[in-house]
């Protein structure tokens, strides 16, 4: 972590770290992806709120990307589940204050 005497400029959160069943792993990944998808949907809605003339034409690329990731993850983990394999997952969030 980068720190100065006055202010901390980075933070690391070890969000996911361990061994899971395929079902548990899917629940965790889906939960994280749902939160991100809803974040983007609400952000899009807040931009148009109260503007009756807005045509609501926005790039849905990130939402579609996250929804594709949900589908791909489900397919990937169902293969592991079929063979009775355990899943190891690691997920770290790095936060930096930009100057």
Backbone as JSON, one array per atom type, in Angstrom:
{
  "sequence": "XXXXXXXXXXXXXXXXXXXXXXXXXXXXXXXXXXXXXXXXXXXXXXXXXXXXXXXXXXXXXXXXXXXXXXXXXXXXXXXXXXXXXXXXXXXXXXXXXXX",
  "N": [[0.83, -1.19, 0.0], [0.47, 2.19, -0.8], [1.41, 4.87, 1.11], [1.33, 8.06, 2.65], [2.6, 10.46, 5.0], [0.42, 12.04, 5.54], [-1.88, 11.07, 4.11], [-3.57, 8.14, 3.11], [-3.36, 6.47, 0.03], [-4.07, 4.24, -1.41], [-6.02, 1.22, -1.34], [-6.7, -2.15, -0.52], [-8.96, -4.75, -0.91], [-9.61, -7.91, 0.08], [-11.76, -9.7, -1.33], [-12.84, -12.19, -2.21], [-11.71, -15.36, -1.43], [-10.82, -18.51, -1.48], [-11.89, -21.99, -1.31], [-14.54, -23.52, -3.01], [-17.75, -25.12, -3.6], [-19.08, -25.84, -6.87], [-21.64, -24.82, -7.06], [-21.75, -22.99, -4.9], [-19.76, -21.21, -5.76], [-20.94, -20.24, -8.1], [-23.16, -18.91, -7.0], [-21.84, -16.86, -5.57], [-20.43, -15.45, -7.62], [-22.57, -14.73, -9.31], [-24.0, -13.07, -7.57], [-22.24, -10.89, -7.22], [-22.04, -10.0, -9.88], [-24.73, -9.33, -10.41], [-25.09, -7.13, -8.73], [-23.34, -5.28, -9.92], [-24.51, -5.07, -12.51], [-27.03, -4.01, -11.84], [-26.16, -1.59, -10.74], [-25.19, -0.25, -13.03], [-27.56, -0.11, -14.53], [-29.21, 1.46, -12.87], [-27.7, 3.78, -12.82], [-27.88, 4.56, -15.49], [-30.64, 5.02, -15.61], [-30.88, 7.16, -13.79], [-29.69, 9.2, -15.2], [-31.56, 9.84, -17.16], [-33.82, 10.46, -15.76], [-36.68, 12.4, -15.21], [-36.52, 13.73, -17.59], [-38.47, 14.04, -20.1], [-38.16, 14.23, -22.83], [-35.93, 12.86, -23.52], [-34.42, 10.37, -25.48], [-33.47, 8.03, -24.51], [-31.24, 6.61, -25.46], [-28.55, 4.81, -24.99], [-25.27, 3.53, -24.4], [-25.22, 0.2, -23.9], [-23.21, -1.53, -23.52], [-21.48, -2.32, -21.34], [-23.3, -3.44, -19.54], [-24.31, -5.54, -21.1], [-21.95, -6.98, -21.43], [-21.43, -7.83, -18.8], [-23.69, -9.42, -18.37], [-23.23, -11.4, -20.28], [-20.96, -12.5, -19.12], [-22.12, -13.66, -16.87], [-23.59, -15.74, -18.03], [-21.55, -17.25, -19.3], [-20.02, -17.96, -17.08], [-21.84, -19.56, -15.68], [-22.07, -21.74, -17.45], [-19.41, -22.65, -17.45], [-19.01, -23.35, -14.73], [-20.94, -25.3, -14.43], [-19.85, -27.42, -15.8], [-17.74, -28.09, -14.1], [-19.22, -28.83, -11.89], [-20.54, -31.09, -12.84], [-18.48, -32.92, -12.95], [-17.83, -33.09, -10.32], [-15.9, -31.44, -9.23], [-14.01, -29.18, -7.13], [-13.93, -25.63, -6.64], [-11.58, -23.04, -6.84], [-11.35, -19.74, -5.88], [-10.31, -16.37, -6.25], [-10.47, -13.04, -5.51], [-9.74, -9.72, -5.66], [-10.17, -6.36, -4.78], [-8.82, -3.43, -5.88], [-8.27, -0.2, -4.85], [-7.65, 3.1, -5.74], [-6.67, 6.43, -5.06], [-6.87, 8.97, -7.29], [-4.7, 11.47, -8.47]],
  "CA": [[0.0, 0.0, 0.0], [1.17, 3.48, -0.81], [0.91, 5.79, 2.13], [2.15, 9.21, 3.0], [2.38, 10.82, 6.39], [-0.89, 12.67, 5.68], [-3.05, 10.42, 3.53], [-3.49, 6.84, 2.46], [-3.79, 6.66, -1.35], [-4.55, 2.98, -1.99], [-6.61, 0.25, -0.43], [-6.91, -3.47, -1.12], [-9.97, -5.54, -0.22], [-9.59, -9.31, -0.33], [-13.19, -9.96, -1.35], [-13.11, -13.63, -2.37], [-10.48, -16.12, -1.33], [-11.06, -19.8, -0.88], [-12.34, -23.14, -2.09], [-16.0, -23.57, -2.98], [-18.4, -26.01, -4.55], [-19.46, -25.11, -8.08], [-22.88, -24.12, -6.75], [-21.39, -21.84, -4.07], [-19.02, -20.28, -6.61], [-21.91, -19.59, -8.98], [-23.92, -17.97, -6.17], [-20.99, -15.71, -5.27], [-20.18, -14.7, -8.84], [-23.84, -14.13, -9.74], [-24.33, -11.97, -6.65], [-21.38, -9.75, -7.55], [-22.43, -9.5, -11.2], [-26.05, -8.69, -10.31], [-24.9, -5.8, -8.13], [-22.74, -4.42, -10.95], [-25.52, -4.83, -13.55], [-28.01, -3.07, -11.28], [-25.49, -0.29, -10.63], [-25.18, 0.4, -14.35], [-28.95, 0.18, -14.91], [-29.66, 2.61, -12.07], [-26.96, 4.94, -13.3], [-28.5, 4.92, -16.77], [-31.95, 5.57, -15.29], [-30.74, 8.46, -13.14], [-29.33, 10.19, -16.22], [-32.75, 10.23, -17.93], [-34.94, 10.76, -14.86], [-37.27, 13.73, -15.28], [-36.36, 14.31, -18.92], [-39.44, 13.36, -20.96], [-37.75, 14.3, -24.24], [-34.75, 12.01, -23.72], [-34.72, 9.18, -26.26], [-32.93, 6.88, -23.76], [-30.31, 5.86, -26.29], [-27.29, 4.76, -24.26], [-24.45, 2.36, -24.63], [-25.47, -0.89, -22.94], [-22.09, -2.46, -23.68], [-20.99, -2.88, -20.07], [-24.37, -4.3, -19.01], [-24.31, -6.77, -21.91], [-20.71, -7.7, -21.11], [-21.62, -8.48, -17.5], [-24.69, -10.48, -18.55], [-22.53, -12.48, -20.98], [-20.09, -13.13, -18.13], [-22.98, -14.53, -16.05], [-23.9, -16.94, -18.83], [-20.31, -18.01, -19.48], [-19.65, -18.52, -15.78], [-22.77, -20.66, -15.38], [-21.67, -22.88, -18.29], [-18.1, -23.1, -16.98], [-19.14, -24.0, -13.43], [-21.75, -26.52, -14.55], [-18.9, -28.47, -16.19], [-17.04, -28.49, -12.87], [-20.19, -29.49, -11.03], [-20.79, -32.42, -13.43], [-17.37, -33.8, -12.62], [-17.62, -33.1, -8.87], [-14.68, -30.68, -8.89], [-14.08, -27.99, -6.28], [-13.54, -24.4, -7.33], [-10.79, -22.07, -6.09], [-11.58, -18.39, -6.39], [-9.59, -15.26, -5.63], [-10.93, -11.76, -6.04], [-9.25, -8.6, -4.89], [-10.52, -5.05, -5.29], [-7.79, -2.43, -5.64], [-8.82, 1.16, -4.91], [-6.61, 4.13, -5.74], [-7.07, 7.83, -5.17], [-6.12, 9.59, -8.39], [-4.29, 12.86, -8.25]],
  "C": [[0.86, 1.24, 0.0], [0.57, 4.37, 0.25], [1.87, 6.96, 2.26], [1.87, 9.5, 4.45], [0.98, 11.38, 6.58], [-2.05, 11.78, 5.25], [-2.72, 9.08, 2.89], [-4.04, 6.99, 1.05], [-4.26, 5.38, -2.03], [-5.15, 2.1, -0.9], [-6.83, -1.04, -1.19], [-7.92, -4.21, -0.26], [-9.92, -6.96, -0.77], [-11.02, -9.83, -0.25], [-13.52, -11.44, -1.37], [-11.79, -14.36, -2.3], [-10.78, -17.46, -0.67], [-11.49, -20.85, -1.87], [-13.83, -23.29, -1.9], [-16.5, -24.72, -3.85], [-18.77, -25.18, -5.77], [-20.72, -24.28, -7.83], [-22.6, -22.86, -5.91], [-20.68, -20.78, -4.91], [-19.97, -19.53, -7.53], [-22.74, -18.58, -8.21], [-23.11, -16.7, -5.9], [-20.8, -14.84, -6.5], [-21.45, -14.01, -9.32], [-24.23, -12.95, -8.85], [-23.52, -10.72, -6.98], [-21.8, -9.15, -8.89], [-23.79, -8.81, -11.18], [-25.93, -7.29, -9.73], [-24.33, -4.84, -9.16], [-23.74, -4.09, -12.06], [-26.54, -3.82, -13.06], [-27.42, -1.68, -11.11], [-25.55, 0.45, -11.96], [-26.59, 0.75, -14.81], [-29.48, 1.4, -14.15], [-28.96, 3.9, -12.5], [-27.56, 5.46, -14.6], [-29.85, 5.57, -16.52], [-31.84, 6.96, -14.67], [-30.37, 9.56, -14.12], [-30.58, 10.72, -16.93], [-33.92, 10.66, -17.05], [-35.39, 12.22, -14.99], [-37.14, 14.41, -16.63], [-37.25, 13.55, -19.9], [-39.02, 13.33, -22.42], [-36.53, 13.43, -24.54], [-35.16, 10.73, -24.45], [-34.19, 7.91, -25.61], [-32.04, 5.99, -24.62], [-28.94, 5.92, -25.6], [-26.57, 3.48, -24.59], [-24.71, 1.34, -23.52], [-24.34, -1.91, -22.95], [-21.65, -3.11, -22.39], [-22.03, -3.81, -19.45], [-24.39, -5.62, -19.77], [-23.09, -7.62, -21.63], [-20.86, -8.47, -19.8], [-22.64, -9.62, -17.58], [-24.1, -11.68, -19.31], [-21.61, -13.23, -20.02], [-20.89, -14.05, -17.21], [-23.25, -15.84, -16.78], [-22.68, -17.84, -18.97], [-19.89, -18.68, -18.18], [-20.55, -19.69, -15.41], [-22.38, -21.91, -16.17], [-20.36, -23.49, -17.78], [-18.23, -23.89, -15.68], [-20.02, -25.24, -13.49], [-20.89, -27.69, -15.01], [-18.17, -29.0, -14.95], [-17.97, -29.26, -11.95], [-20.46, -30.91, -11.53], [-19.7, -33.41, -13.06], [-17.03, -33.81, -11.14], [-16.39, -32.34, -8.42], [-14.99, -29.52, -7.96], [-13.56, -26.81, -7.08], [-12.71, -23.54, -6.37], [-11.04, -20.71, -6.72], [-10.8, -17.39, -5.56], [-10.09, -13.99, -6.28], [-10.53, -10.63, -5.13], [-9.7, -7.31, -5.57], [-9.39, -4.1, -4.89], [-8.41, -1.05, -5.84], [-7.66, 2.14, -4.83], [-7.23, 5.51, -5.8], [-6.22, 8.45, -6.26], [-5.84, 11.06, -8.07], [-4.78, 13.73, -9.37]]
}
